[in-house]
């Protein structure tokens, strides 16, 4: 019997538990979360088999999944380095950035503890363990940053998540952080800025944001995500995010100039190129 310990039972951690319960591995799932309501709910639903605390239960686990914010993951990696674990245990994470995590994981590797960086490209504007879903990861991309894990440990972890039919992609930590900044982190900044700017500009308008239609709501849906988590992400991937925001501001100035100049061709090309790329994205299937 495989025992999996998941620390952090929010949207992602609880979804992992739900998916693993559907797998042929049928692991025993130990759940660690500071929120009593979340832990009791998941226990009552049979999504986890036992409520535990990470450091007290870590020695029982074959797989340890760290599913909290990146700052918490880094602290936990340092703590786990001082705990006696099973000889063949695999420690992994689901953090949205990888360079800082992989650096912190070196403490585990010094103690011959296998670590594998991970990040499922799946999410929702909803938060918390009650919002988790067993189909949240379906056909999504799951990034793996190789650490010190063995092929057998990687295969065991993949087997636990097989029901999601994931697309597994191996990538370096640096490449990962640059990529997710472009397709996930910066879009969250832009969505939040759209909402904040509209709210500020329309605060004295009698109709205001109540007139927002489907386009605005769809574009800004992700602005409803957990601010604590996204603050941690901004701080952990600040360099890449800042660099790409500079690029976005340059491109916005270019389209602003075209609009001011009534440059029909340039404006048309701007929207035509975006339409073509967006249609290609739909044809390939979305993962987030």
Coordinates of N, CA, C and O in Angstrom, one line a residue, residues 4-14 16-17 20 30-33 52-55 57-58 61 63-81 83 85 89-98 100-102 104-106 108 113-120 137 142 157 229:
X4 N 0.5 8.5 0.8 CA 0.8 9.8 0.2 C 0.4 10.8 1.3 O -0.7 10.8 1.8
X5 N 1.3 11.7 1.6 CA 1.0 12.8 2.5 C 1.0 14.1 1.7 O 1.9 14.4 1.0
X6 N -0.2 14.8 1.8 CA -0.3 16.0 1.0 C -0.4 17.1 2.1 O -1.3 17.1 2.9
X7 N 0.5 18.1 2.0 CA 0.5 19.2 2.9 C 0.0 20.4 2.1 O 0.6 20.9 1.2
X8 N -1.2 20.9 2.5 CA -1.8 22.0 1.8 C -3.0 21.5 1.0 O -2.8 20.9 0.0
X9 N -4.2 21.6 1.6 CA -5.4 21.0 1.0 C -6.3 22.0 0.4 O -7.5 22.0 0.5
X10 N -5.7 23.0 -0.2 CA -6.5 24.0 -1.0 C -7.0 23.4 -2.3 O -7.1 22.2 -2.4
X11 N -7.2 24.3 -3.2 CA -7.7 23.9 -4.5 C -6.9 22.8 -5.2 O -7.4 21.8 -5.6
X12 N -5.6 23.0 -5.3 CA -4.7 22.1 -5.9 C -4.4 20.8 -5.1 O -4.6 19.7 -5.6
X13 N -4.1 21.0 -3.8 CA -3.8 19.8 -3.0 C -5.0 18.9 -2.9 O -4.9 17.7 -2.9
X14 N -6.2 19.5 -2.7 CA -7.4 18.6 -2.5 C -7.8 18.0 -3.8 O -8.3 16.9 -3.8
X16 N -5.6 17.0 -6.1 CA -4.6 15.9 -6.2 C -5.1 14.7 -5.4 O -5.1 13.6 -5.9
X17 N -5.6 15.0 -4.2 CA -6.2 13.9 -3.4 C -7.3 13.2 -4.1 O -7.4 12.0 -4.1
X20 N -6.0 11.1 -7.0 CA -5.3 9.9 -6.5 C -6.3 8.8 -6.0 O -6.1 7.6 -6.2
X30 N -2.8 10.9 3.6 CA -2.7 11.7 4.8 C -2.8 13.2 4.5 O -2.1 13.6 3.6
X31 N -3.6 13.9 5.1 CA -3.8 15.3 4.8 C -3.4 16.3 5.9 O -3.8 16.1 7.1
X32 N -2.6 17.3 5.5 CA -2.1 18.3 6.5 C -2.6 19.7 6.0 O -2.3 20.1 4.9
X33 N -3.4 20.4 6.8 CA -3.8 21.7 6.5 C -4.1 22.5 7.8 O -4.7 21.9 8.7
X52 N -3.4 14.9 9.6 CA -2.1 14.8 10.3 C -1.4 16.1 10.3 O -1.9 17.1 9.7
X53 N -0.2 16.2 10.9 CA 0.6 17.4 10.7 C 1.9 16.9 9.9 O 2.3 15.7 10.1
X54 N 2.4 17.7 9.1 CA 3.5 17.3 8.2 C 4.7 16.6 8.9 O 5.0 15.5 8.5
X55 N 5.2 17.3 9.8 CA 6.5 16.8 10.4 C 6.2 15.5 11.3 O 7.1 14.7 11.3
X57 N 3.9 13.2 10.6 CA 3.5 12.1 9.8 C 4.5 11.8 8.6 O 4.3 10.8 7.9
X58 N 5.4 12.7 8.4 CA 6.3 12.6 7.3 C 7.0 11.2 7.2 O 7.2 10.7 6.1
X61 N 5.2 8.3 5.1 CA 4.9 8.5 3.8 C 5.8 7.9 2.7 O 7.1 8.0 3.0
X63 N 5.2 9.0 -0.5 CA 5.3 10.2 -1.4 C 4.8 11.4 -0.5 O 3.8 11.3 0.2
X64 N 5.5 12.5 -0.5 CA 5.1 13.7 0.2 C 4.9 14.8 -0.9 O 5.8 15.1 -1.6
X65 N 3.7 15.4 -0.9 CA 3.4 16.4 -1.9 C 3.2 17.7 -1.1 O 2.3 17.8 -0.2
X66 N 4.0 18.7 -1.4 CA 3.9 20.0 -0.7 C 3.1 20.9 -1.6 O 3.6 21.3 -2.7
X67 N 1.9 21.3 -1.2 CA 1.0 22.0 -2.0 C 0.5 23.4 -1.5 O -0.5 23.8 -1.8
X68 N 1.4 23.9 -0.7 CA 1.1 25.3 -0.1 C 1.7 26.3 -1.0 O 2.2 26.1 -2.1
X69 N 1.7 27.6 -0.6 CA 2.4 28.7 -1.3 C 3.9 28.4 -1.4 O 4.4 27.7 -0.5
X70 N 4.6 29.0 -2.4 CA 6.0 28.7 -2.6 C 6.8 29.1 -1.3 O 7.7 28.3 -0.9
X71 N 6.4 30.1 -0.6 CA 7.2 30.5 0.6 C 7.1 29.4 1.7 O 8.0 29.1 2.4
X72 N 5.9 28.8 1.8 CA 5.7 27.8 2.7 C 6.4 26.5 2.3 O 7.0 25.8 3.1
X73 N 6.4 26.2 1.0 CA 7.1 25.0 0.5 C 8.6 25.1 0.8 O 9.2 24.1 1.3
X74 N 9.2 26.3 0.7 CA 10.6 26.4 0.9 C 10.9 26.2 2.4 O 11.8 25.5 2.8
X75 N 10.0 26.7 3.3 CA 10.2 26.5 4.7 C 10.1 25.0 5.0 O 10.9 24.4 5.8
X76 N 9.1 24.3 4.4 CA 8.9 22.9 4.7 C 10.0 22.0 4.2 O 10.4 21.0 4.8
X77 N 10.6 22.4 3.1 CA 11.8 21.6 2.6 C 12.9 21.7 3.6 O 13.6 20.7 3.8
X78 N 13.2 22.9 4.2 CA 14.2 23.0 5.2 C 13.9 22.2 6.4 O 14.8 21.5 7.0
X79 N 12.6 22.1 6.8 CA 12.2 21.4 8.0 C 12.3 19.9 7.7 O 12.7 19.1 8.6
X80 N 11.9 19.4 6.5 CA 11.9 18.0 6.2 C 13.4 17.4 6.2 O 13.6 16.2 6.4
X81 N 14.3 18.3 5.9 CA 15.7 17.9 5.9 C 16.2 17.4 7.2 O 17.2 16.7 7.3
X83 N 14.2 15.7 9.4 CA 13.3 14.6 9.8 C 13.8 13.3 9.2 O 14.2 13.2 8.1
X85 N 13.0 10.2 7.3 CA 12.0 9.7 6.4 C 12.3 8.3 5.9 O 13.4 7.8 6.1
X89 N 11.5 7.4 0.0 CA 10.4 8.4 -0.1 C 10.7 9.4 -1.2 O 11.9 9.7 -1.5
X90 N 9.7 9.9 -1.9 CA 9.8 10.9 -2.9 C 9.1 12.2 -2.3 O 7.9 12.1 -2.0
X91 N 9.8 13.3 -2.3 CA 9.2 14.6 -1.9 C 9.1 15.4 -3.2 O 10.0 15.4 -4.0
X92 N 7.9 15.9 -3.4 CA 7.6 16.7 -4.6 C 6.8 17.9 -4.2 O 6.3 18.0 -3.1
X93 N 6.6 18.9 -5.1 CA 5.8 20.1 -4.8 C 5.0 20.4 -6.0 O 5.1 19.8 -7.1
X94 N 4.1 21.4 -5.8 CA 3.3 21.9 -6.9 C 3.4 23.4 -7.1 O 2.5 24.0 -7.6
X95 N 4.5 23.9 -6.6 CA 4.7 25.4 -6.6 C 4.7 26.0 -8.0 O 5.2 25.4 -8.9
X96 N 4.2 27.2 -8.1 CA 4.0 27.9 -9.3 C 5.4 28.4 -9.9 O 5.5 28.9 -11.0
X97 N 6.4 28.5 -9.0 CA 7.7 28.8 -9.5 C 8.7 27.8 -9.0 O 8.4 27.1 -8.0
X98 N 9.8 27.6 -9.7 CA 10.6 26.4 -9.5 C 12.1 26.7 -9.1 O 12.7 25.9 -8.4
X100 N 13.5 28.9 -7.0 CA 13.7 29.0 -5.5 C 13.5 27.7 -4.8 O 14.2 27.3 -3.9
X101 N 12.5 27.0 -5.3 CA 12.1 25.7 -4.7 C 13.3 24.7 -4.9 O 13.7 23.9 -4.0
X102 N 13.8 24.6 -6.1 CA 14.9 23.6 -6.4 C 16.1 24.0 -5.6 O 16.9 23.1 -5.2
X104 N 16.1 25.4 -2.6 CA 15.8 24.9 -1.2 C 15.9 23.4 -1.1 O 16.3 22.9 0.0
X105 N 15.5 22.7 -2.2 CA 15.5 21.2 -2.1 C 16.9 20.6 -2.0 O 17.0 19.4 -1.7
X106 N 17.9 21.4 -2.3 CA 19.3 20.8 -2.1 C 19.6 20.3 -0.7 O 20.4 19.4 -0.5
X108 N 17.5 18.7 1.1 CA 17.0 17.3 1.2 C 18.0 16.4 0.5 O 18.3 15.3 0.9
X113 N 17.6 12.3 0.2 CA 16.2 12.3 0.1 C 15.8 12.7 -1.3 O 16.2 13.8 -1.7
X114 N 15.0 11.9 -2.0 CA 14.7 12.2 -3.4 C 13.7 13.4 -3.5 O 12.7 13.4 -2.8
X115 N 14.0 14.3 -4.4 CA 13.1 15.4 -4.6 C 12.8 15.6 -6.1 O 13.8 15.5 -6.9
X116 N 11.6 15.9 -6.4 CA 11.2 16.2 -7.8 C 10.3 17.4 -7.8 O 9.3 17.5 -7.1
X117 N 10.8 18.5 -8.6 CA 9.9 19.7 -8.7 C 8.8 19.4 -9.6 O 8.9 18.6 -10.6
X118 N 7.6 20.0 -9.3 CA 6.4 19.8 -10.1 C 5.5 21.0 -10.1 O 5.6 21.8 -9.2
X119 N 4.7 21.1 -11.2 CA 3.7 22.2 -11.3 C 2.7 21.8 -12.3 O 2.9 21.8 -13.5
X120 N 1.4 21.5 -11.8 CA 0.3 21.3 -12.7 C -0.2 22.6 -13.2 O -0.5 23.5 -12.5
X137 N -7.5 18.7 -13.3 CA -6.3 18.5 -14.1 C -6.5 17.8 -15.4 O -5.5 17.6 -16.1
X142 N 1.6 19.0 -17.0 CA 2.2 18.9 -15.7 C 3.7 19.0 -15.9 O 4.3 18.1 -16.4
X157 N 4.7 8.2 -9.0 CA 3.9 9.5 -8.9 C 2.9 9.6 -10.1 O 1.8 10.0 -9.9
X229 N -1.9 33.8 -2.3 CA -1.1 33.0 -3.2 C -0.4 33.8 -4.2 O 0.7 33.6 -4.5

